[in-house]
CSV table of N, CA and C in Angstrom, one decimal:
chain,number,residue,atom,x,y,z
A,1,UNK,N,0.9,-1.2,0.0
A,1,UNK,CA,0.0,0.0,0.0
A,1,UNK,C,0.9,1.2,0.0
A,2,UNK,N,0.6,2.1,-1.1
A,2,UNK,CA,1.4,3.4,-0.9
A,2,UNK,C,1.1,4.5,0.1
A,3,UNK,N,2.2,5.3,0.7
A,3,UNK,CA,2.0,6.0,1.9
A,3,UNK,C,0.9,7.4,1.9
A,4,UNK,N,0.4,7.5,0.5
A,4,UNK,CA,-0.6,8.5,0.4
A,4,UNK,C,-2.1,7.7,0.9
A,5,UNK,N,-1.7,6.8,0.5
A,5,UNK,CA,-3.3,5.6,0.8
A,5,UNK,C,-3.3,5.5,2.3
A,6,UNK,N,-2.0,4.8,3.3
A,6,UNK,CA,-2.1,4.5,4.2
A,6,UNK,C,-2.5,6.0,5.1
A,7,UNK,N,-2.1,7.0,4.7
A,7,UNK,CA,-2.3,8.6,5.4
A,7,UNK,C,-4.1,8.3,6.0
A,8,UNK,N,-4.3,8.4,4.1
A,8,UNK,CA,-5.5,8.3,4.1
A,8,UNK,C,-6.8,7.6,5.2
A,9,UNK,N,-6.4,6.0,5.2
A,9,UNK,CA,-6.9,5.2,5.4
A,9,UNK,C,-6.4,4.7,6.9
A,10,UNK,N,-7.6,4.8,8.0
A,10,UNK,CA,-6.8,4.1,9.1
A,10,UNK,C,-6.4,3.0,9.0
A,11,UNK,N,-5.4,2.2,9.5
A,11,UNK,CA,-5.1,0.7,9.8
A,11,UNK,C,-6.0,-0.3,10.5
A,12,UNK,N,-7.3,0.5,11.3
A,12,UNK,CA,-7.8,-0.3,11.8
A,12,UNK,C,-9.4,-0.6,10.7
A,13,UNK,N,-9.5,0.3,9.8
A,13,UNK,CA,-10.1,-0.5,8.6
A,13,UNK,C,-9.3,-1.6,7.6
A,14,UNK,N,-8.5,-1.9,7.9
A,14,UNK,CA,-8.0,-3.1,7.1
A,14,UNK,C,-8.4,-4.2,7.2
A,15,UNK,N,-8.8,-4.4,8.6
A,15,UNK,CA,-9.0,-5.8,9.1
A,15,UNK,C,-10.8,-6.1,8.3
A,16,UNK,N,-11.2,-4.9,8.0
A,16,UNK,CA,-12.9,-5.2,7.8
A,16,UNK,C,-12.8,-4.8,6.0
A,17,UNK,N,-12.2,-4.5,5.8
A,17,UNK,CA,-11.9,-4.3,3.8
A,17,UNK,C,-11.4,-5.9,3.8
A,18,UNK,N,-10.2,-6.3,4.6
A,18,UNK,CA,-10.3,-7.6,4.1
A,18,UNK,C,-11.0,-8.8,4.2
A,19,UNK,N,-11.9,-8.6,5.2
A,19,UNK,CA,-12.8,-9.4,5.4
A,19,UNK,C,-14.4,-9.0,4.4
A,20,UNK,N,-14.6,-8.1,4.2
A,20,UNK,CA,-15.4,-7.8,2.8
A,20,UNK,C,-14.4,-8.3,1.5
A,21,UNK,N,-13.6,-8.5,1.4
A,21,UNK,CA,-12.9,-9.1,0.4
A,21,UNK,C,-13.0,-10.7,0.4
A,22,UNK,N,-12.9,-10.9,1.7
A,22,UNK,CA,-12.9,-12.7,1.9
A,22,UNK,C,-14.2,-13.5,1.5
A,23,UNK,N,-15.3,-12.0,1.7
A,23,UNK,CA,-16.7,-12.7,2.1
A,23,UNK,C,-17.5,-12.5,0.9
A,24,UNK,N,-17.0,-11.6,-0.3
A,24,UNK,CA,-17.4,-11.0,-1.9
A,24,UNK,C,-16.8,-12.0,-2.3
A,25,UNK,N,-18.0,-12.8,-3.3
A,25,UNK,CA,-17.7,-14.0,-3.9
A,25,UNK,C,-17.6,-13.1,-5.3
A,26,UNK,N,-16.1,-13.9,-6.2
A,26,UNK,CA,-15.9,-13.1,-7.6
A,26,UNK,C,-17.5,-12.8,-8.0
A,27,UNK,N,-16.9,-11.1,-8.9
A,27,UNK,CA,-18.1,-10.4,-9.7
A,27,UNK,C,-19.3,-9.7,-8.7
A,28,UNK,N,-19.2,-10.1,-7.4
A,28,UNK,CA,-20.3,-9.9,-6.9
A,28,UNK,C,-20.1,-8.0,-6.2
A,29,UNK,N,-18.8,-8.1,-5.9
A,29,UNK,CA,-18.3,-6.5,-5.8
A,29,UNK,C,-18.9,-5.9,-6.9
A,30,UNK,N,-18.5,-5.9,-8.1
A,30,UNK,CA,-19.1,-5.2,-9.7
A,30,UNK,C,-20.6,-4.9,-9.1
A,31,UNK,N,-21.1,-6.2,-9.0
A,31,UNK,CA,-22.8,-5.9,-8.8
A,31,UNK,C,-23.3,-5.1,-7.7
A,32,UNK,N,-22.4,-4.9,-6.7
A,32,UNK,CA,-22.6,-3.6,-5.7
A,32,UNK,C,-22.4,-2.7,-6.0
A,33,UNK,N,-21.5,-2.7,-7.0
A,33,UNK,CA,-20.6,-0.9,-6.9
A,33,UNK,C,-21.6,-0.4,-8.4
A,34,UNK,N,-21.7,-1.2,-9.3
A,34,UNK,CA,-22.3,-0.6,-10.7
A,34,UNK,C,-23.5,-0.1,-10.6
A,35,UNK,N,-24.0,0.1,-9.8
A,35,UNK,CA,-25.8,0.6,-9.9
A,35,UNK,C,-25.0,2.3,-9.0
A,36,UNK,N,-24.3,2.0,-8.3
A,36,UNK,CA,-23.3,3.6,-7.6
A,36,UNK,C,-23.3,4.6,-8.8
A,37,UNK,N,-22.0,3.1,-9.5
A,37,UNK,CA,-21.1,4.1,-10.1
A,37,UNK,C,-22.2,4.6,-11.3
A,38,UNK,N,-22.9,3.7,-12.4
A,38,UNK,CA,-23.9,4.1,-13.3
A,38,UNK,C,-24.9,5.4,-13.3
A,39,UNK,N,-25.2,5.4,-11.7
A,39,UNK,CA,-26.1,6.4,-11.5
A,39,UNK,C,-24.7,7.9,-11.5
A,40,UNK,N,-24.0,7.6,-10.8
A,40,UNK,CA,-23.0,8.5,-10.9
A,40,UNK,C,-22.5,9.2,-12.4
A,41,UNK,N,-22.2,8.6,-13.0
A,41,UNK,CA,-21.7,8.2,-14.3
A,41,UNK,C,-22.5,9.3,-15.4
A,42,UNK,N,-24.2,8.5,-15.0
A,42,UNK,CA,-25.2,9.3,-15.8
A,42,UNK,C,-25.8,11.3,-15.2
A,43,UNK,N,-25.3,11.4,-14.2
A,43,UNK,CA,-25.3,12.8,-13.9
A,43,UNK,C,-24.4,13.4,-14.2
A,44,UNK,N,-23.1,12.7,-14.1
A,44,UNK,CA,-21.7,13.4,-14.5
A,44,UNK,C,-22.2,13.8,-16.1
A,45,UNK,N,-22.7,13.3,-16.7
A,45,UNK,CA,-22.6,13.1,-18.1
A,45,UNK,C,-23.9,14.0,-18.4
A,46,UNK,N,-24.9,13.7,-17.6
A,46,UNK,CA,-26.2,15.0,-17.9
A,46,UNK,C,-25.6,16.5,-17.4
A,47,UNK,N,-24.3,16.6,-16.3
A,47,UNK,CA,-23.8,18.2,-16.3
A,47,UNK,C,-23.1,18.3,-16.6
A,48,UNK,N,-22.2,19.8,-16.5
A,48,UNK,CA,-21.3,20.5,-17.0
A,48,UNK,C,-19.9,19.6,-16.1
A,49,UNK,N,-18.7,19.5,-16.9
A,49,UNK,CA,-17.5,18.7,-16.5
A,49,UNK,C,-17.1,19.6,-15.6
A,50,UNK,N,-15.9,19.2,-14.2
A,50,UNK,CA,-15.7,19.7,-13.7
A,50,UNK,C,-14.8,21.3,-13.8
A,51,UNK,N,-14.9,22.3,-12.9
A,51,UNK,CA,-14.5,23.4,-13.4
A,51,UNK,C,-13.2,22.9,-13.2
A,52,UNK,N,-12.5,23.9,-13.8
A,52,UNK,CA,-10.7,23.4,-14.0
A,52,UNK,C,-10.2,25.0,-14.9
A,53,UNK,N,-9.5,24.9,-14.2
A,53,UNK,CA,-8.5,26.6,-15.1
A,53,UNK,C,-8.1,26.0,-16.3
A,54,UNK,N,-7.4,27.0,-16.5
A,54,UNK,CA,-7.6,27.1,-18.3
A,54,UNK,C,-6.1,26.3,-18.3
A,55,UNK,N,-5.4,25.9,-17.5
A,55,UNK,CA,-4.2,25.4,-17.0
A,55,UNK,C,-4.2,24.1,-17.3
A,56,UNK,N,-5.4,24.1,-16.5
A,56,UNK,CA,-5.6,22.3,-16.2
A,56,UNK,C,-6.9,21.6,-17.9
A,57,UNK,N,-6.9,22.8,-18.6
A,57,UNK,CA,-7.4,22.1,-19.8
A,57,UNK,C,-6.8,21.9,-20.8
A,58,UNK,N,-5.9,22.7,-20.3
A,58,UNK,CA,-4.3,22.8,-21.6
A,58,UNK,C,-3.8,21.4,-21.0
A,59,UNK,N,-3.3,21.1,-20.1
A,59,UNK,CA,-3.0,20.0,-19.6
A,59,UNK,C,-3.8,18.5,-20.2
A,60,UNK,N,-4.7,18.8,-20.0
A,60,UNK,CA,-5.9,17.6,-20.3
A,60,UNK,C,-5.8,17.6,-21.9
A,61,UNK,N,-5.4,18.4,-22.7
A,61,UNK,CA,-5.8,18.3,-24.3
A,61,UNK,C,-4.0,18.1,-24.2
A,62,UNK,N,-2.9,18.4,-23.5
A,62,UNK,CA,-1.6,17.7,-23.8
A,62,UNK,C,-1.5,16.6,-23.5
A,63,UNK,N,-2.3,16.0,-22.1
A,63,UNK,CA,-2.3,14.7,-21.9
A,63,UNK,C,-2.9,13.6,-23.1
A,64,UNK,N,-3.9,14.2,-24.0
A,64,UNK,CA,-4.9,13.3,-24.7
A,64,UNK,C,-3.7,13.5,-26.3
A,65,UNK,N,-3.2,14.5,-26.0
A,65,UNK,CA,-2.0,13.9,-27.6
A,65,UNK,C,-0.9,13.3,-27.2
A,66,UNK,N,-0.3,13.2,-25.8
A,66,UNK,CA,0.7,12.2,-25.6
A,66,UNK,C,0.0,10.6,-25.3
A,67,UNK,N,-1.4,10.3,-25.4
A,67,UNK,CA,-1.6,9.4,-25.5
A,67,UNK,C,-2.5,8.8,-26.9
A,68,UNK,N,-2.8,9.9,-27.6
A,68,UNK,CA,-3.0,9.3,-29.2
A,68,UNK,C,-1.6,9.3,-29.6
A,69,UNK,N,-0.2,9.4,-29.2
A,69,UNK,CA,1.0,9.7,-29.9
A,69,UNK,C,1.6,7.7,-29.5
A,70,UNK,N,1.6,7.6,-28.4
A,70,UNK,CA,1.7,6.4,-27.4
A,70,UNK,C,0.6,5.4,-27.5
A,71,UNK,N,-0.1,5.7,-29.1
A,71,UNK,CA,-1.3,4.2,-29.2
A,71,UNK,C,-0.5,3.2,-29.8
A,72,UNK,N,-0.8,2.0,-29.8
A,72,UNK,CA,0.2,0.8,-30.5
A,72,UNK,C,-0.3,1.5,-31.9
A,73,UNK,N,1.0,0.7,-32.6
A,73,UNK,CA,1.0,0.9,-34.1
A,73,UNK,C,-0.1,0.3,-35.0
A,74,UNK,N,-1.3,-0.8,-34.1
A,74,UNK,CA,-1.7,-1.4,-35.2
A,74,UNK,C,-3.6,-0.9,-34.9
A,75,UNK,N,-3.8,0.0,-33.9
A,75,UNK,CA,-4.5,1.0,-33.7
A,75,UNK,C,-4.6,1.9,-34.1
A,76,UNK,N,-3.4,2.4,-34.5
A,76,UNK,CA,-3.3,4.1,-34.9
A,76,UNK,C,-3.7,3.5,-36.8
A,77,UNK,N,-3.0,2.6,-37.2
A,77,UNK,CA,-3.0,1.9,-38.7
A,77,UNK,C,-4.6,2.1,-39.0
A,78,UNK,N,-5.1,1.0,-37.7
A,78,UNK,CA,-6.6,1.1,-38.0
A,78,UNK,C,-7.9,2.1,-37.9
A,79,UNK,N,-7.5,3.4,-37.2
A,79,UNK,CA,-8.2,4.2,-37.4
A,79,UNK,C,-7.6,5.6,-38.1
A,80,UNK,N,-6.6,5.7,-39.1
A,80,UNK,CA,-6.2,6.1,-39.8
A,80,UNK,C,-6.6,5.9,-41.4
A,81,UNK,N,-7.4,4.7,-41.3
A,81,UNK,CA,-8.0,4.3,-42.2
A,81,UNK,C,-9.6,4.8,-42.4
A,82,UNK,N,-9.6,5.3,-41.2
A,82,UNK,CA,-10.8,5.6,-41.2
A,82,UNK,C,-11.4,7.4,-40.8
A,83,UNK,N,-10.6,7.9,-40.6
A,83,UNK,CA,-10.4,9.8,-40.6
A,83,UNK,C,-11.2,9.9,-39.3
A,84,UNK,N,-11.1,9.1,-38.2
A,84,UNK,CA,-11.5,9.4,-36.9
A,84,UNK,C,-10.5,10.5,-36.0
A,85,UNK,N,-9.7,10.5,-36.5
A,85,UNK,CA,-8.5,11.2,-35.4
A,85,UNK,C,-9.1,11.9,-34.5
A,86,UNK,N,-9.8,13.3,-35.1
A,86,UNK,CA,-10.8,13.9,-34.1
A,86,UNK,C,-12.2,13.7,-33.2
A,87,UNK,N,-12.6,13.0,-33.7
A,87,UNK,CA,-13.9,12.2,-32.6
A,87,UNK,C,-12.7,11.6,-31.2
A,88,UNK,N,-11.8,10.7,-31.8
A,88,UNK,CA,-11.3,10.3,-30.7
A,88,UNK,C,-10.1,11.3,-30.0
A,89,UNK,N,-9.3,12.2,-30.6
A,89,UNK,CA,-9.3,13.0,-29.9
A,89,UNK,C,-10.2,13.4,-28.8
A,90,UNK,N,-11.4,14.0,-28.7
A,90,UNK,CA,-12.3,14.9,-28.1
A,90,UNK,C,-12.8,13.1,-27.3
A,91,UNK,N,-12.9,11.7,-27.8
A,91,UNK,CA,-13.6,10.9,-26.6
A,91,UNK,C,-12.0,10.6,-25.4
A,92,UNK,N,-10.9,10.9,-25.9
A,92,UNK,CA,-10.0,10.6,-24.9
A,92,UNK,C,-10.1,11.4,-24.1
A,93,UNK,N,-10.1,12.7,-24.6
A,93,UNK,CA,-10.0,14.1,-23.7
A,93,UNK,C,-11.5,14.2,-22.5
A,94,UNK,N,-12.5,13.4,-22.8
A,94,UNK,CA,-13.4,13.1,-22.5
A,94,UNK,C,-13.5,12.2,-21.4
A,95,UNK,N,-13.0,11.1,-21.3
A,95,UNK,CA,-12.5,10.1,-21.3
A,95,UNK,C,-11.7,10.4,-19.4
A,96,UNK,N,-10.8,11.5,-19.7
A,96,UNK,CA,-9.8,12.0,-19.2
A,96,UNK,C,-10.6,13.3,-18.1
A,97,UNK,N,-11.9,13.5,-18.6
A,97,UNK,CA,-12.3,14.4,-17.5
A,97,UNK,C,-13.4,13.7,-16.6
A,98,UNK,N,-13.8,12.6,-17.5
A,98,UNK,CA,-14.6,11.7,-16.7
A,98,UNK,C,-14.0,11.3,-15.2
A,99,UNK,N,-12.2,10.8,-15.7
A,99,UNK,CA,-11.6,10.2,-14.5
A,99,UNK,C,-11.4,11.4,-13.8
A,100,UNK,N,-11.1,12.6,-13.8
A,100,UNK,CA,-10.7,13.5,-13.0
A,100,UNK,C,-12.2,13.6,-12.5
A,101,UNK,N,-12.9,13.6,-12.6
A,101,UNK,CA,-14.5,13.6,-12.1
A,101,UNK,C,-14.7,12.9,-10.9
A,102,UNK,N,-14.1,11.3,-12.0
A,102,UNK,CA,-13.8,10.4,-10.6
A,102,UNK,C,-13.4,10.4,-9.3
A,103,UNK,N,-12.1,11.3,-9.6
A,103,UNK,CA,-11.1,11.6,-8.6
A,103,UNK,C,-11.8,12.3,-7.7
A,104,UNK,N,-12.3,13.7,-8.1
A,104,UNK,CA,-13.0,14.5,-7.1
A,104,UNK,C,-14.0,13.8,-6.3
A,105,UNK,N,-14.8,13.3,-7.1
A,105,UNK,CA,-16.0,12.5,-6.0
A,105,UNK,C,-15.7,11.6,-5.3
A,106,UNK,N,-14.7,11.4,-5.3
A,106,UNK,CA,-14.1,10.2,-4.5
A,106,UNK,C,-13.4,10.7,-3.5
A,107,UNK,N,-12.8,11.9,-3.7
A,107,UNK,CA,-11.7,12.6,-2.8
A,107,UNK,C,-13.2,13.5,-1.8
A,108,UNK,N,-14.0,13.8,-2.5
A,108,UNK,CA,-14.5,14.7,-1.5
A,108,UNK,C,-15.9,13.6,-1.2
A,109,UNK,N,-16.0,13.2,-0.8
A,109,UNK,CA,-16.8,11.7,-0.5
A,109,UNK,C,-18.1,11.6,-1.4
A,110,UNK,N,-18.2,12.2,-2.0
A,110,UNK,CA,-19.5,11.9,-2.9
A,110,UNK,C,-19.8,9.9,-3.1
A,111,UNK,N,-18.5,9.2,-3.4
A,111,UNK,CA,-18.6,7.9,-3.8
A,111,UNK,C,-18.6,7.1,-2.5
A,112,UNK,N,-18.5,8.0,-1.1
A,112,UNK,CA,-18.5,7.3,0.0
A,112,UNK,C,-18.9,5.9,0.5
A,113,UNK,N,-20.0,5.6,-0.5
A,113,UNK,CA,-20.8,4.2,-0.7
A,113,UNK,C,-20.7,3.2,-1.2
A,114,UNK,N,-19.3,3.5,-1.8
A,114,UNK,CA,-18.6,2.1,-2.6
A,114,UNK,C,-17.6,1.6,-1.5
């Protein structure tokens, strides 16, 4: 566990995460957490993405070309064939504020329930 997590997280919740881990038969976690995250998911996506300076969007559209730059070769081949560049530009960058979305609602307890 890294030392940002352990800050985070008391030690005396370990003993009961791993016992919810022992006692979650495979897939059955998914079927708890997906009706959360889904409902979550579909609000994020009916509002406006989170605010962010003009810093952190420049960032977000540099991060989404160092990872269309870093696709395998036989991905980039295949939609090169097809004049997507920009749709998937704009779904990575997408993609990318979804998870920072994540982040926040997670950091400021909104997802408290997973």
């Amino acid at each position: 566990m890294d030392e940002k997590r352990k800050k985070q997280n008391p030690e005396w919740l370990d003993e009961f995460e791993d016992l919810a881990n022992e006692q979650l038969t495979e897939g059955s976690a998914c079927a708890q957490v997906h009706p959360i995250i889904a409902a979550w998911y579909e609000e994020i996506m009916d509002g406006d993405p989170p605010e962010s300076r003009d810093a952190v969007w420049q960032a977000l559209h540099c991060l989404t070309t160092e990872v269309l730059i870093d696709m395998p070769e036989s991905v980039t081949k295949a939609l090169d064939e097809h004049d997507v560049e920009e749709d998937l530009a704009n779904w990575v960058t997408e993609l990318l504020l979804v998870g920072r979305a994540f982040q926040i609602a997670l950091d400021n307890g909104r997802l408290d329930d997973l």
